[in-house]
PDB file of C-alpha atoms and ligand atoms in Angstrom:
ATOM      1  CA  MET A 195       0.000   0.000   0.000  1.00 83.00           C
ATOM      2  CA  SER A 196       1.301   3.436  -0.841  1.00 94.00           C
ATOM      3  CA  LYS A 197       2.405   5.665   2.017  1.00 98.00           C
ATOM      4  CA  VAL A 198       1.942   9.368   2.707  1.00 98.00           C
ATOM      5  CA  TRP A 199       5.181  11.189   3.483  1.00 99.00           C
ATOM      6  CA  PHE A 200       5.504  14.592   5.148  1.00 99.00           C
ATOM      7  CA  ILE A 201       8.988  15.985   4.577  1.00 99.00           C
ATOM      8  CA  THR A 202      10.509  19.269   5.760  1.00 98.00           C
ATOM      9  CA  GLY A 203      13.154  21.228   3.865  1.00 98.00           C
ATOM     10  CA  VAL A 204      12.707  19.648   0.419  1.00 98.00           C
ATOM     11  CA  THR A 205      13.996  22.629  -1.565  1.00 98.00           C
ATOM     12  CA  ARG A 206      17.548  21.259  -1.732  1.00 98.00           C
ATOM     13  CA  GLY A 207      19.904  18.529  -0.572  1.00 98.00           C
ATOM     14  CA  MET A 208      18.718  15.432   1.223  1.00 98.00           C
ATOM     15  CA  GLY A 209      15.105  16.585   1.543  1.00 98.00           C
ATOM     16  CA  ALA A 210      14.791  16.960  -2.220  1.00 98.00           C
ATOM     17  CA  LYS A 211      16.294  13.506  -2.799  1.00 98.00           C
ATOM     18  CA  ILE A 212      14.063  11.832  -0.202  1.00 98.00           C
ATOM     19  CA  ALA A 213      10.951  13.449  -1.704  1.00 98.00           C
ATOM     20  CA  LYS A 214      11.974  12.390  -5.230  1.00 98.00           C
ATOM     21  CA  ALA A 215      12.666   8.822  -4.136  1.00 98.00           C
ATOM     22  CA  ALA A 216       9.320   8.548  -2.319  1.00 98.00           C
ATOM     23  CA  LEU A 217       7.437   9.911  -5.349  1.00 98.00           C
ATOM     24  CA  ALA A 218       9.344   7.560  -7.681  1.00 98.00           C
ATOM     25  CA  SER A 219       8.285   4.609  -5.517  1.00 98.00           C
ATOM     26  CA  GLY A 220       4.622   5.539  -6.054  1.00 98.00           C
ATOM     27  CA  ASP A 221       4.069   7.063  -2.617  1.00 98.00           C
ATOM     28  CA  LYS A 222       2.333  10.360  -1.907  1.00 98.00           C
ATOM     29  CA  VAL A 223       4.425  13.254  -0.633  1.00 98.00           C
ATOM     30  CA  VAL A 224       3.602  16.388   1.296  1.00 98.00           C
ATOM     31  CA  ALA A 225       6.672  18.364   0.330  1.00 98.00           C
ATOM     32  CA  THR A 226       7.365  21.424   2.421  1.00 98.00           C
ATOM     33  CA  GLY A 227       9.843  24.265   2.234  1.00 98.00           C
ATOM     34  CA  ARG A 228      10.371  27.889   3.129  1.00 98.00           C
ATOM     35  CA  GLN A 229       9.607  28.892  -0.486  1.00 95.00           C
ATOM     36  CA  GLN A 230       6.692  27.065  -2.090  1.00 91.00           C
ATOM     37  CA  GLU A 231       7.918  27.924  -5.626  1.00 95.00           C
ATOM     38  CA  ALA A 232      11.288  26.353  -4.785  1.00 97.00           C
ATOM     39  CA  VAL A 233       9.508  23.135  -3.805  1.00 97.00           C
ATOM     40  CA  THR A 234       7.664  22.842  -7.126  1.00 96.00           C
ATOM     41  CA  LYS A 235      10.777  23.895  -9.027  1.00 97.00           C
ATOM     42  CA  VAL A 236      12.615  20.905  -7.567  1.00 98.00           C
ATOM     43  CA  LEU A 237       9.791  18.365  -7.640  1.00 98.00           C
ATOM     44  CA  GLY A 238       7.458  19.547 -10.416  1.00 97.00           C
ATOM     45  CA  THR A 239       3.762  18.813  -9.999  1.00 96.00           C
ATOM     46  CA  SER A 240       1.805  15.556  -9.849  1.00 96.00           C
ATOM     47  CA  ASP A 241      -1.300  14.085  -8.222  1.00 97.00           C
ATOM     48  CA  ASN A 242       0.861  12.367  -5.626  1.00 98.00           C
ATOM     49  CA  LEU A 243       2.581  15.613  -4.645  1.00 98.00           C
ATOM     50  CA  PHE A 244       1.229  18.280  -2.343  1.00 98.00           C
ATOM     51  CA  ALA A 245       3.654  21.199  -2.061  1.00 98.00           C
ATOM     52  CA  THR A 246       3.178  23.637   0.749  1.00 98.00           C
ATOM     53  CA  ILE A 247       5.034  26.414   2.494  1.00 98.00           C
ATOM     54  CA  LEU A 248       6.641  25.572   5.801  1.00 98.00           C
ATOM     55  CA  ASP A 249       9.371  27.340   7.678  1.00 98.00           C
ATOM     56  CA  VAL A 250       9.801  25.018  10.659  1.00 98.00           C
ATOM     57  CA  THR A 251      10.382  27.999  12.966  1.00 98.00           C
ATOM     58  CA  ARG A 252       6.835  29.228  12.226  1.00 98.00           C
ATOM     59  CA  GLU A 253       4.305  27.437  14.434  1.00 98.00           C
ATOM     60  CA  ASP A 254       1.391  28.861  12.411  1.00 98.00           C
ATOM     61  CA  GLN A 255       2.837  27.409   9.195  1.00 98.00           C
ATOM     62  CA  VAL A 256       3.482  24.055  10.881  1.00 98.00           C
ATOM     63  CA  LYS A 257      -0.141  23.744  12.032  1.00 98.00           C
ATOM     64  CA  ALA A 258      -1.498  24.872   8.654  1.00 98.00           C
ATOM     65  CA  ALA A 259       0.759  22.487   6.720  1.00 98.00           C
ATOM     66  CA  VAL A 260      -0.153  19.450   8.830  1.00 98.00           C
ATOM     67  CA  GLN A 261      -3.868  20.264   8.602  1.00 98.00           C
ATOM     68  CA  ALA A 262      -3.636  20.781   4.837  1.00 98.00           C
ATOM     69  CA  ALA A 263      -1.763  17.479   4.501  1.00 98.00           C
ATOM     70  CA  ILE A 264      -4.529  15.592   6.303  1.00 98.00           C
ATOM     71  CA  GLU A 265      -7.196  17.329   4.213  1.00 98.00           C
ATOM     72  CA  ARG A 266      -5.364  16.398   1.006  1.00 98.00           C
ATOM     73  CA  PHE A 267      -4.243  12.817   1.683  1.00 98.00           C
ATOM     74  CA  GLY A 268      -6.167  11.810   4.836  1.00 98.00           C
ATOM     75  CA  ARG A 269      -3.169  10.592   6.823  1.00 98.00           C
ATOM     76  CA  ILE A 270       0.583  10.900   7.413  1.00 98.00           C
ATOM     77  CA  ASP A 271       2.538   7.645   7.468  1.00 98.00           C
ATOM     78  CA  VAL A 272       6.113   8.902   7.461  1.00 99.00           C
ATOM     79  CA  LEU A 273       7.344  12.187   8.890  1.00 99.00           C
ATOM     80  CA  VAL A 274      10.865  13.150   7.849  1.00 99.00           C
ATOM     81  CA  ASN A 275      12.232  16.014   9.914  1.00 99.00           C
ATOM     82  CA  ASN A 276      15.010  17.009   7.554  1.00 98.00           C
ATOM     83  CA  ALA A 277      15.117  20.832   7.611  1.00 98.00           C
ATOM     84  CA  GLY A 278      18.254  22.085   9.301  1.00 98.00           C
ATOM     85  CA  TYR A 279      21.566  23.861   8.935  1.00 98.00           C
ATOM     86  CA  GLY A 280      24.889  24.080  10.674  1.00 98.00           C
ATOM     87  CA  HIS A 281      26.032  27.069  12.673  1.00 98.00           C
ATOM     88  CA  LEU A 282      29.742  26.371  13.036  1.00 98.00           C
ATOM     89  CA  GLY A 283      32.586  28.159  14.788  1.00 98.00           C
ATOM     90  CA  VAL A 284      33.786  28.635  18.345  1.00 98.00           C
ATOM     91  CA  PHE A 285      31.251  29.167  21.091  1.00 98.00           C
ATOM     92  CA  GLU A 286      32.732  32.397  22.457  1.00 98.00           C
ATOM     93  CA  GLU A 287      32.437  34.088  19.063  1.00 98.00           C
ATOM     94  CA  THR A 288      28.823  33.025  18.634  1.00 98.00           C
ATOM     95  CA  THR A 289      26.076  35.461  19.601  1.00 98.00           C
ATOM     96  CA  LEU A 290      23.112  34.383  21.721  1.00 98.00           C
ATOM     97  CA  GLU A 291      20.885  35.319  18.794  1.00 98.00           C
ATOM     98  CA  GLU A 292      22.794  32.918  16.524  1.00 98.00           C
ATOM     99  CA  ILE A 293      22.514  30.165  19.140  1.00 98.00           C
ATOM    100  CA  ARG A 294      18.749  30.682  19.446  1.00 98.00           C
ATOM    101  CA  ALA A 295      18.347  30.701  15.667  1.00 98.00           C
ATOM    102  CA  GLN A 296      20.175  27.351  15.383  1.00 98.00           C
ATOM    103  CA  TYR A 297      17.977  25.812  18.059  1.00 99.00           C
ATOM    104  CA  ASP A 298      14.813  27.385  16.610  1.00 98.00           C
ATOM    105  CA  THR A 299      15.375  25.423  13.399  1.00 99.00           C
ATOM    106  CA  ASN A 300      17.249  22.251  14.356  1.00 99.00           C
ATOM    107  CA  VAL A 301      15.557  21.580  17.703  1.00 99.00           C
ATOM    108  CA  PHE A 302      12.365  23.566  18.346  1.00 99.00           C
ATOM    109  CA  GLY A 303      11.344  23.489  14.675  1.00 99.00           C
ATOM    110  CA  LEU A 304      11.743  19.715  14.577  1.00 99.00           C
ATOM    111  CA  MET A 305       9.828  19.365  17.839  1.00 99.00           C
ATOM    112  CA  THR A 306       7.027  21.694  16.669  1.00 99.00           C
ATOM    113  CA  VAL A 307       6.460  19.632  13.524  1.00 99.00           C
ATOM    114  CA  THR A 308       6.632  16.379  15.478  1.00 99.00           C
ATOM    115  CA  HIS A 309       4.190  17.742  18.063  1.00 98.00           C
ATOM    116  CA  ALA A 310       1.696  18.553  15.307  1.00 98.00           C
ATOM    117  CA  VAL A 311       2.009  15.189  13.545  1.00 98.00           C
ATOM    118  CA  ILE A 312       1.992  12.756  16.500  1.00 98.00           C
ATOM    119  CA  PRO A 313      -1.764  13.067  17.264  1.00 98.00           C
ATOM    120  CA  GLU A 314      -2.567  11.993  13.677  1.00 98.00           C
ATOM    121  CA  MET A 315      -0.229   9.013  13.862  1.00 98.00           C
ATOM    122  CA  ARG A 316      -1.532   8.046  17.296  1.00 98.00           C
ATOM    123  CA  LYS A 317      -5.104   8.065  15.931  1.00 98.00           C
ATOM    124  CA  GLN A 318      -3.938   5.854  13.081  1.00 98.00           C
ATOM    125  CA  ARG A 319      -2.051   3.587  15.516  1.00 98.00           C
ATOM    126  CA  SER A 320       0.851   3.612  13.076  1.00 98.00           C
ATOM    127  CA  GLY A 321       3.559   5.857  11.729  1.00 98.00           C
ATOM    128  CA  ARG A 322       7.247   6.445  11.249  1.00 98.00           C
ATOM    129  CA  ILE A 323       9.179   9.484  12.399  1.00 99.00           C
ATOM    130  CA  ILE A 324      12.608   9.873  10.846  1.00 99.00           C
ATOM    131  CA  ASN A 325      14.660  12.654  12.367  1.00 99.00           C
ATOM    132  CA  ILE A 326      17.694  13.702  10.382  1.00 99.00           C
ATOM    133  CA  SER A 327      20.317  14.150  13.056  1.00 98.00           C
ATOM    134  CA  SER A 328      24.060  13.943  12.364  1.00 98.00           C
ATOM    135  CA  VAL A 329      27.180  12.226  13.607  1.00 98.00           C
ATOM    136  CA  ALA A 330      27.693  15.703  15.086  1.00 98.00           C
ATOM    137  CA  GLY A 331      25.054  14.523  17.580  1.00 98.00           C
ATOM    138  CA  LEU A 332      27.352  11.770  18.834  1.00 98.00           C
ATOM    139  CA  LYS A 333      30.410  13.742  19.974  1.00 98.00           C
ATOM    140  CA  GLY A 334      31.201  17.414  20.465  1.00 98.00           C
ATOM    141  CA  VAL A 335      34.275  18.738  18.682  1.00 98.00           C
ATOM    142  CA  PHE A 336      36.120  22.045  18.316  1.00 98.00           C
ATOM    143  CA  GLY A 337      33.980  24.473  16.331  1.00 98.00           C
ATOM    144  CA  GLY A 338      30.803  22.464  16.707  1.00 98.00           C
ATOM    145  CA  SER A 339      29.364  23.523  20.049  1.00 98.00           C
ATOM    146  CA  ILE A 340      26.120  24.969  18.696  1.00 98.00           C
ATOM    147  CA  TYR A 341      25.490  22.506  15.874  1.00 98.00           C
ATOM    148  CA  ASN A 342      26.766  19.536  17.939  1.00 98.00           C
ATOM    149  CA  SER A 343      24.518  20.352  20.863  1.00 98.00           C
ATOM    150  CA  SER A 344      21.459  20.907  18.626  1.00 99.00           C
ATOM    151  CA  LYS A 345      21.932  17.444  17.122  1.00 98.00           C
ATOM    152  CA  PHE A 346      22.578  15.889  20.567  1.00 98.00           C
ATOM    153  CA  ALA A 347      19.132  17.250  21.413  1.00 99.00           C
ATOM    154  CA  VAL A 348      17.693  15.542  18.328  1.00 99.00           C
ATOM    155  CA  GLU A 349      19.278  12.219  19.349  1.00 98.00           C
ATOM    156  CA  GLY A 350      17.995  12.359  22.939  1.00 98.00           C
ATOM    157  CA  PHE A 351      14.563  13.566  21.861  1.00 99.00           C
ATOM    158  CA  SER A 352      14.272  10.766  19.291  1.00 99.00           C
ATOM    159  CA  GLN A 353      15.299   8.068  21.776  1.00 98.00           C
ATOM    160  CA  ALA A 354      12.803   9.300  24.375  1.00 99.00           C
ATOM    161  CA  ILE A 355       9.773   9.641  22.094  1.00 99.00           C
ATOM    162  CA  ALA A 356      10.632   6.270  20.545  1.00 98.00           C
ATOM    163  CA  GLU A 357       9.794   4.732  23.935  1.00 98.00           C
ATOM    164  CA  GLU A 358       6.640   6.829  24.342  1.00 98.00           C
ATOM    165  CA  LEU A 359       5.265   6.080  20.879  1.00 98.00           C
ATOM    166  CA  ALA A 360       6.163   2.418  20.298  1.00 98.00           C
ATOM    167  CA  PRO A 361       2.977   1.207  22.090  1.00 98.00           C
ATOM    168  CA  PHE A 362       0.954   2.983  19.378  1.00 98.00           C
ATOM    169  CA  GLY A 363       2.829   1.389  16.497  1.00 98.00           C
ATOM    170  CA  ILE A 364       4.816   4.562  15.840  1.00 98.00           C
ATOM    171  CA  TYR A 365       8.527   3.971  15.290  1.00 98.00           C
ATOM    172  CA  VAL A 366      11.129   6.707  15.592  1.00 98.00           C
ATOM    173  CA  THR A 367      14.571   6.663  14.010  1.00 98.00           C
ATOM    174  CA  ALA A 368      17.311   9.261  14.363  1.00 98.00           C
ATOM    175  CA  VAL A 369      19.382   9.070  11.191  1.00 98.00           C
ATOM    176  CA  SER A 370      22.925  10.338  11.746  1.00 98.00           C
ATOM    177  CA  PRO A 371      24.761  10.936   8.481  1.00 98.00           C
ATOM    178  CA  GLY A 372      28.475  11.568   8.079  1.00 98.00           C
ATOM    179  CA  PHE A 373      29.497  14.013   5.312  1.00 98.00           C
ATOM    180  CA  PHE A 374      27.015  14.005   2.396  1.00 98.00           C
ATOM    181  CA  ARG A 375      27.275  15.956  -0.850  1.00 98.00           C
ATOM    182  CA  THR A 376      24.630  18.660  -0.490  1.00 98.00           C
ATOM    183  CA  ASP A 377      24.700  22.429   0.055  1.00 98.00           C
ATOM    184  CA  PHE A 378      25.240  21.845   3.775  1.00 98.00           C
ATOM    185  CA  LEU A 379      28.826  23.228   3.767  1.00 97.00           C
ATOM    186  CA  ASP A 380      28.069  25.848   1.132  1.00 97.00           C
ATOM    187  CA  SER A 381      27.850  29.514   2.085  1.00 96.00           C
ATOM    188  CA  SER A 382      24.178  29.295   1.036  1.00 97.00           C
ATOM    189  CA  SER A 383      23.578  27.043   4.074  1.00 97.00           C
ATOM    190  CA  VAL A 384      26.363  26.903   6.661  1.00 98.00           C
ATOM    191  CA  LYS A 385      26.780  29.866   8.991  1.00 98.00           C
ATOM    192  CA  TYR A 386      29.786  31.225  10.876  1.00 97.00           C
ATOM    193  CA  SER A 387      29.904  34.100  13.364  1.00 95.00           C
ATOM    194  CA  ASN A 388      31.525  37.438  12.579  1.00 93.00           C
ATOM    195  CA  ASN A 389      32.975  38.292  15.982  1.00 94.00           C
ATOM    196  CA  ALA A 390      36.556  37.164  15.416  1.00 96.00           C
ATOM    197  CA  ILE A 391      38.609  36.699  18.592  1.00 98.00           C
ATOM    198  CA  SER A 392      42.290  36.520  17.698  1.00 98.00           C
ATOM    199  CA  ASP A 393      43.090  33.804  20.263  1.00 98.00           C
ATOM    200  CA  TYR A 394      41.029  31.345  18.200  1.00 98.00           C
ATOM    201  CA  ALA A 395      42.103  32.605  14.769  1.00 98.00           C
ATOM    202  CA  LYS A 396      44.615  29.894  13.820  1.00 98.00           C
ATOM    203  CA  ALA A 397      42.590  26.911  15.014  1.00 98.00           C
ATOM    204  CA  LEU A 398      39.411  28.330  13.504  1.00 97.00           C
ATOM    205  CA  ALA A 399      41.088  28.964  10.139  1.00 97.00           C
ATOM    206  CA  GLU A 400      42.150  25.290  10.033  1.00 98.00           C
ATOM    207  CA  PHE A 401      38.630  24.217  10.999  1.00 97.00           C
ATOM    208  CA  ARG A 402      37.079  26.355   8.253  1.00 97.00           C
ATOM    209  CA  ASP A 403      39.580  25.142   5.653  1.00 97.00           C
ATOM    210  CA  PHE A 404      38.768  21.541   6.545  1.00 96.00           C
ATOM    211  CA  HIS A 405      35.073  22.165   5.941  1.00 97.00           C
ATOM    212  CA  ASP A 406      35.428  24.521   2.953  1.00 96.00           C
ATOM    213  CA  ASN A 407      37.589  21.917   1.213  1.00 97.00           C
ATOM    214  CA  ARG A 408      34.790  19.376   1.610  1.00 95.00           C
ATOM    215  CA  ASN A 409      32.065  21.640   0.214  1.00 97.00           C
ATOM    216  CA  HIS A 410      30.396  19.690  -2.623  1.00 97.00           C
ATOM    217  CA  ALA A 411      33.169  17.094  -2.372  1.00 94.00           C
ATOM    218  CA  GLN A 412      31.694  14.983   0.436  1.00 96.00           C
ATOM    219  CA  ALA A 413      31.822  11.214  -0.040  1.00 96.00           C
ATOM    220  CA  GLY A 414      28.210  10.447   0.880  1.00 98.00           C
ATOM    221  CA  ASP A 415      25.615  10.293  -1.907  1.00 98.00           C
ATOM    222  CA  PRO A 416      22.287  11.825  -0.812  1.00 98.00           C
ATOM    223  CA  ARG A 417      20.428   9.802  -3.490  1.00 98.00           C
ATOM    224  CA  LYS A 418      21.620   6.589  -1.861  1.00 98.00           C
ATOM    225  CA  LEU A 419      20.736   7.973   1.561  1.00 98.00           C
ATOM    226  CA  ALA A 420      17.227   8.662   0.272  1.00 98.00           C
ATOM    227  CA  ASP A 421      16.936   5.006  -0.833  1.00 98.00           C
ATOM    228  CA  VAL A 422      18.089   3.899   2.616  1.00 98.00           C
ATOM    229  CA  ILE A 423      15.472   6.107   4.252  1.00 98.00           C
ATOM    230  CA  LEU A 424      12.808   4.500   2.072  1.00 98.00           C
ATOM    231  CA  GLN A 425      14.013   1.106   3.305  1.00 98.00           C
ATOM    232  CA  LEU A 426      13.989   2.247   6.944  1.00 98.00           C
ATOM    233  CA  ALA A 427      10.398   3.421   6.487  1.00 98.00           C
ATOM    234  CA  GLN A 428       9.464  -0.108   5.382  1.00 97.00           C
ATOM    235  CA  VAL A 429      11.265  -2.468   7.746  1.00 97.00           C
ATOM    236  CA  GLU A 430       9.052  -3.916  10.434  1.00 96.00           C
ATOM    237  CA  LYS A 431      11.154  -2.745  13.377  1.00 95.00           C
ATOM    238  CA  PRO A 432      13.504   0.084  12.390  1.00 98.00           C
ATOM    239  CA  PRO A 433      16.484   1.037  14.583  1.00 98.00           C
ATOM    240  CA  VAL A 434      16.146   3.958  16.999  1.00 98.00           C
ATOM    241  CA  SER A 435      19.584   5.176  15.934  1.00 98.00           C
ATOM    242  CA  PHE A 436      21.039   4.702  12.469  1.00 98.00           C
ATOM    243  CA  VAL A 437      24.380   5.997  11.214  1.00 98.00           C
ATOM    244  CA  ALA A 438      24.791   6.667   7.466  1.00 98.00           C
ATOM    245  CA  GLY A 439      28.018   6.564   5.452  1.00 98.00           C
ATOM    246  CA  SER A 440      31.323   4.779   6.090  1.00 98.00           C
ATOM    247  CA  ASP A 441      32.834   7.969   7.508  1.00 98.00           C
ATOM    248  CA  GLY A 442      29.859   8.277   9.839  1.00 98.00           C
ATOM    249  CA  LEU A 443      30.106   4.647  10.903  1.00 98.00           C
ATOM    250  CA  GLU A 444      33.843   4.896  11.535  1.00 98.00           C
ATOM    251  CA  TRP A 445      33.292   8.062  13.610  1.00 98.00           C
ATOM    252  CA  ALA A 446      30.522   6.405  15.656  1.00 98.00           C
ATOM    253  CA  MET A 447      32.797   3.414  16.382  1.00 98.00           C
ATOM    254  CA  ILE A 448      35.616   5.729  17.523  1.00 98.00           C
ATOM    255  CA  VAL A 449      33.198   7.642  19.761  1.00 98.00           C
ATOM    256  CA  ASN A 450      31.905   4.387  21.303  1.00 98.00           C
ATOM    257  CA  LYS A 451      35.450   3.125  21.901  1.00 98.00           C
ATOM    258  CA  GLN A 452      36.569   6.413  23.484  1.00 98.00           C
ATOM    259  CA  GLN A 453      33.504   6.497  25.707  1.00 98.00           C
ATOM    260  CA  LYS A 454      34.134   2.949  26.905  1.00 98.00           C
ATOM    261  CA  GLU A 455      37.830   3.659  27.532  1.00 98.00           C
ATOM    262  CA  GLN A 456      36.957   6.770  29.543  1.00 98.00           C
ATOM    263  CA  LEU A 457      34.294   4.975  31.588  1.00 98.00           C
ATOM    264  CA  ASP A 458      36.734   2.135  32.327  1.00 98.00           C
ATOM    265  CA  ALA A 459      39.571   4.530  33.226  1.00 98.00           C
ATOM    266  CA  TRP A 460      37.446   6.404  35.782  1.00 98.00           C
ATOM    267  CA  ARG A 461      35.394   3.453  37.003  1.00 98.00           C
ATOM    268  CA  ASN A 462      36.655   3.464  40.594  1.00 98.00           C
ATOM    269  CA  LEU A 463      35.971   7.171  41.080  1.00 98.00           C
ATOM    270  CA  SER A 464      32.538   6.816  39.446  1.00 98.00           C
ATOM    271  CA  VAL A 465      31.396   4.114  41.861  1.00 98.00           C
ATOM    272  CA  SER A 466      32.976   5.829  44.874  1.00 98.00           C
ATOM    273  CA  THR A 467      29.850   7.974  45.350  1.00 98.00           C
ATOM    274  CA  ASP A 468      27.567   5.040  46.210  1.00 98.00           C
ATOM    275  CA  GLY A 469      25.927   5.560  49.591  1.00 97.00           C
ATOM    276  CA  THR A 470      26.947   3.317  52.499  1.00 95.00           C
ATOM    277  CA  TRP A 471      23.791   3.886  54.516  1.00 95.00           C
TER     278      TRP A 471
HETATM  279  N1  NAP B 728      25.060  17.117   4.261  1.00 94.18           N
HETATM  280  C1  NAP B 728      25.638  16.643   5.341  1.00 94.18           C
HETATM  281  O1  NAP B 728      26.845  16.349   5.340  1.00 94.18           O
HETATM  282  C2  NAP B 728      24.853  16.415   6.586  1.00 94.18           C
HETATM  283  C3  NAP B 728      25.407  15.560   7.562  1.00 94.18           C
HETATM  284  C4  NAP B 728      24.689  15.309   8.714  1.00 94.18           C
HETATM  285  C5  NAP B 728      23.432  15.848   8.878  1.00 94.18           C
HETATM  286  N2  NAP B 728      22.912  16.676   7.925  1.00 94.18           N
HETATM  287  C6  NAP B 728      21.567  17.199   8.163  1.00 94.18           C
HETATM  288  O2  NAP B 728      20.776  16.915   7.027  1.00 94.18           O
HETATM  289  C7  NAP B 728      19.691  17.829   6.952  1.00 94.18           C
HETATM  290  C8  NAP B 728      19.566  18.335   5.541  1.00 94.18           C
HETATM  291  O3  NAP B 728      20.717  19.073   5.212  1.00 94.18           O
HETATM  292  P1  NAP B 728      21.366  19.025   3.750  1.00 94.18           P
HETATM  293  O4  NAP B 728      22.654  18.335   3.884  1.00 94.18           O
HETATM  294  O5  NAP B 728      20.407  18.518   2.762  1.00 94.18           O
HETATM  295  O6  NAP B 728      21.692  20.583   3.557  1.00 94.18           O
HETATM  296  P2  NAP B 728      21.163  21.651   2.480  1.00 94.18           P
HETATM  297  O7  NAP B 728      21.456  21.182   1.111  1.00 94.18           O
HETATM  298  O8  NAP B 728      21.732  22.937   2.949  1.00 94.18           O
HETATM  299  O9  NAP B 728      19.570  21.660   2.676  1.00 94.18           O
HETATM  300  C9  NAP B 728      19.005  22.141   3.856  1.00 94.18           C
HETATM  301  C10 NAP B 728      17.506  22.216   3.674  1.00 94.18           C
HETATM  302  O10 NAP B 728      16.916  22.617   4.939  1.00 94.18           O
HETATM  303  C11 NAP B 728      16.050  23.712   4.654  1.00 94.18           C
HETATM  304  N3  NAP B 728      15.853  24.572   5.815  1.00 94.18           N
HETATM  305  C12 NAP B 728      16.766  25.224   6.570  1.00 94.18           C
HETATM  306  N4  NAP B 728      16.168  25.934   7.533  1.00 94.18           N
HETATM  307  C13 NAP B 728      14.832  25.731   7.388  1.00 94.18           C
HETATM  308  C14 NAP B 728      13.679  26.179   8.063  1.00 94.18           C
HETATM  309  N5  NAP B 728      13.740  27.025   9.112  1.00 94.18           N
HETATM  310  N6  NAP B 728      12.465  25.739   7.654  1.00 94.18           N
HETATM  311  C15 NAP B 728      12.351  24.902   6.604  1.00 94.18           C
HETATM  312  N7  NAP B 728      13.400  24.469   5.896  1.00 94.18           N
HETATM  313  C16 NAP B 728      14.628  24.868   6.285  1.00 94.18           C
HETATM  314  C17 NAP B 728      16.701  24.449   3.496  1.00 94.18           C
HETATM  315  O11 NAP B 728      15.754  25.312   2.903  1.00 94.18           O
HETATM  316  P3  NAP B 728      16.181  26.613   2.017  1.00 94.18           P
HETATM  317  O12 NAP B 728      16.442  26.100   0.641  1.00 94.18           O
HETATM  318  O13 NAP B 728      14.978  27.501   2.129  1.00 94.18           O
HETATM  319  O14 NAP B 728      17.404  27.197   2.658  1.00 94.18           O
HETATM  320  C18 NAP B 728      17.104  23.261   2.640  1.00 94.18           C
HETATM  321  O15 NAP B 728      16.005  22.772   1.921  1.00 94.18           O
HETATM  322  C19 NAP B 728      19.973  18.903   8.008  1.00 94.18           C
HETATM  323  O16 NAP B 728      19.189  18.665   9.157  1.00 94.18           O
HETATM  324  C20 NAP B 728      21.451  18.704   8.324  1.00 94.18           C
HETATM  325  O17 NAP B 728      21.771  19.121   9.628  1.00 94.18           O
HETATM  326  C21 NAP B 728      23.599  16.972   6.781  1.00 94.18           C
END
């Protein structure tokens, strides 16, 4: 049976590829983006496609888009929370406004959409929620404090609601990609702060070079990721956490190993706080 997808941020990158793959498989897609014309420019028009405006930071647009989706297709089977961007750079140089903006999109936007869609899925007693996180949500690194922490929030949120929603047949998966070839590292998407502090200049220049050199040269293929997401939406019991790409997998293994080594190294001090009463 064909599914109804609701996807955020389909105007470019992974969102566009996921929407195209779902349409190609014969499913119906509610394709949303900040510019409605950009959505139809990328996806064209068809009976199976409902394009609508949705900036995930706008609660009014979220509610209207979810309601319009139900009116058009009657249900939502798969929610893909894809919309997001990276605010990179050192924490001290980042303004509070920039921090809030990152969270408004990557965290509160994702939660607002999820909040609006869950009641429909709960009524249906079925659904899939796929949250596009990142391997940045597995370990904090220099230059990633804001983006890292926003994706940590996505990971924790996904794990928690997975437990709350499983009894209703709703499965949640946080998908954590490594580097994928989209506009993510392009100046049209990624953001850096402008308050240069000379103490960080050298390390930050190296950090920026590392990322600028990968812009549109990332190893991961977003078309293949889209196919994987279609598979995850079909398997009977999808994973709560899924890492995409060999670079992502290698990073996740390193993080796991380092965490275990650190826990082992400090074991005695950790258990020393147990009460003796
Ligand atoms: N590419 C990677 O290496 C990578 C790795 C790990 C995770 N991710 C995650 O993958 C997701 C998709 O990124 P991408 O790689 O496809 O980057 P992208 O090519 O820059 O696309 C980002 C998409 O998100 C949309 N968007 C941003 N803010 C939005 C908002 N407030 N409301 C609605 N849409 C919004 C953009 O819309 P506009 O066109 O209007 O700007 C665009 O469609 C993000 O959550 C990102 O954090 C990417």
